[in-house]
């Protein structure tokens, strides 16, 4: 049996065939149609409070547990190709909360949203404090990939970046000189 890698585009009306995944790992959503892996995942739309989706086979698999667990007191069900929230038939769903998709800083060794799904905004604890490195993977060349305006930045409570780039560089150079 040959295993191969496949990226899946999620668009309304897309139907998925069952295909072998990479490495046999089971990632969110645990669904036989998508069969994603931690390395070949998505793309995926992350719901924001007040945004709506038209329910279809694809997004039913993606958002069913999210709606049932966090967004509604009622269960989202599919019966004979029709969607029901509780006992009421619906064609669209409007999210009552905002959600996040959390990926760990050591992507290859992180158990993150790829395994346990969306994080409701009211479940988020803490905030970023310091950005020590930021890389743009879409650019080529090491020096072009580094987002120089973001490295060594403190993040304020308001989300503003305060750069300590030059202070950090001077301290590192002084430590290097002293230890030489």
XYZ file of C-alpha atoms in Angstrom:
180
model
C 0.000 0.000 0.000
C 1.499 3.320 -1.023
C 1.195 6.291 1.355
C 1.300 9.737 -0.138
C 0.877 13.336 0.912
C -2.137 15.389 -0.095
C -3.169 18.950 0.703
C -6.901 19.539 0.886
C -8.567 22.839 0.035
C -11.732 23.421 2.029
C -14.359 25.217 0.018
C -18.114 25.023 0.130
C -19.412 22.108 -1.894
C -16.086 20.244 -1.969
C -16.494 16.504 -1.550
C -13.652 14.493 -0.094
C -12.578 11.000 -1.012
C -10.936 8.883 1.625
C -7.215 8.867 0.936
C -4.256 7.543 2.890
C -2.807 10.062 5.329
C 0.807 10.581 6.276
C 2.095 8.538 9.204
C -1.334 7.290 10.265
C -1.768 9.935 12.994
C -5.262 11.077 13.883
C -5.635 14.820 13.975
C -8.644 17.097 14.493
C -11.246 16.625 13.188
C -11.155 12.866 13.551
C -12.878 12.367 10.248
C -12.446 9.686 7.598
C -13.195 12.083 4.731
C -10.375 14.559 5.388
C -7.685 12.230 6.733
C -5.256 15.100 7.395
C -1.915 14.741 9.139
C 0.031 17.129 11.385
C 2.301 18.023 8.445
C -0.340 18.284 5.714
C -3.252 20.088 7.273
C -5.970 22.372 6.012
C -6.432 25.100 4.962
C -8.924 25.832 7.683
C -11.206 28.803 8.422
C -11.254 29.920 12.080
C -14.670 31.204 13.256
C -15.112 34.730 14.606
C -18.052 35.911 16.719
C -20.953 36.906 14.438
C -19.595 35.124 11.344
C -21.780 32.582 9.583
C -21.278 29.421 7.575
C -23.550 27.644 5.143
C -23.700 24.080 6.399
C -22.487 21.342 4.061
C -20.772 17.953 4.388
C -17.311 19.476 4.766
C -17.868 22.142 7.397
C -20.284 19.893 9.296
C -17.313 17.587 9.960
C -15.092 20.541 10.908
C -17.423 22.535 13.157
C -19.905 19.982 14.583
C -18.006 19.349 17.831
C -17.092 23.025 18.233
C -20.745 24.069 18.002
C -21.902 21.295 20.339
C -19.140 21.786 22.945
C -18.707 25.562 23.120
C -21.073 27.575 20.953
C -24.542 26.158 21.502
C -26.367 24.238 24.183
C -27.972 22.175 21.422
C -26.441 19.392 19.374
C -25.785 19.872 15.658
C -26.948 16.741 13.802
C -27.183 15.582 10.213
C -30.220 13.467 9.350
C -30.800 12.313 5.762
C -28.619 15.101 4.358
C -30.335 17.848 6.392
C -28.832 19.706 9.335
C -30.571 20.184 12.676
C -29.658 22.270 15.717
C -31.635 20.579 18.446
C -34.912 19.783 16.688
C -34.869 22.794 14.332
C -33.687 22.359 10.737
C -31.056 24.934 9.748
C -29.043 25.726 6.612
C -26.612 28.243 8.143
C -25.009 28.701 11.525
C -23.833 31.970 13.123
C -21.076 31.636 15.711
C -21.690 33.183 19.128
C -18.002 33.180 20.149
C -14.603 33.837 18.611
C -12.059 31.034 18.421
C -8.310 30.602 18.053
C -6.157 28.003 16.376
C -3.104 27.392 18.576
C 0.111 25.947 17.137
C 3.011 25.223 19.454
C 6.414 26.847 19.107
C 7.979 23.447 18.405
C 5.558 22.497 15.650
C 6.905 18.990 15.081
C 6.702 18.070 18.780
C 3.630 19.999 19.908
C 0.256 18.612 20.802
C -1.737 21.639 19.724
C -4.948 22.565 17.886
C -4.092 20.083 15.154
C -4.899 17.418 17.753
C -7.538 18.989 20.028
C -9.234 21.564 17.813
C -10.316 25.162 18.231
C -9.803 27.168 21.434
C -12.683 29.451 22.470
C -11.571 33.022 23.159
C -12.832 32.812 26.745
C -10.506 29.821 27.335
C -7.357 31.762 26.406
C -5.080 32.449 29.357
C -2.125 34.819 29.213
C -0.725 36.811 26.326
C 2.493 37.007 24.336
C 5.257 38.873 26.145
C 8.354 38.731 23.983
C 9.092 37.908 20.337
C 12.661 36.727 20.028
C 12.516 35.591 16.373
C 10.054 35.981 13.519
C 10.537 34.331 10.132
C 8.552 34.724 6.903
C 8.645 31.258 5.332
C 7.374 32.551 1.985
C 10.540 34.547 1.304
C 13.832 33.099 0.091
C 17.293 33.754 1.481
C 18.056 33.716 5.204
C 18.380 37.492 5.638
C 15.196 38.155 3.647
C 13.203 35.623 5.696
C 13.857 37.343 9.031
C 11.217 39.907 9.988
C 13.709 42.393 11.420
C 11.007 44.783 12.688
C 9.597 42.025 14.959
C 12.667 40.338 16.487
C 13.521 41.083 20.126
C 10.237 42.915 20.709
C 8.270 43.221 23.943
C 4.479 43.002 23.475
C 2.487 45.487 25.598
C -0.934 44.725 27.123
C -2.483 46.631 24.223
C -0.653 44.425 21.699
C 1.848 47.084 20.629
C 5.418 46.022 19.841
C 8.266 47.734 21.682
C 11.640 46.906 20.140
C 14.608 45.904 22.271
C 16.569 44.814 19.213
C 19.504 47.172 19.624
C 19.613 46.793 23.402
C 19.705 43.006 22.999
C 22.400 43.176 20.321
C 24.580 45.479 22.470
C 24.152 43.200 25.531
C 25.036 40.114 23.460
C 28.135 41.831 22.040
C 29.234 42.908 25.532
C 28.746 39.370 26.870
C 30.732 38.018 23.946
C 33.544 40.536 24.557
C 33.666 39.832 28.311
C 33.747 36.043 27.799
C 36.417 36.173 25.091
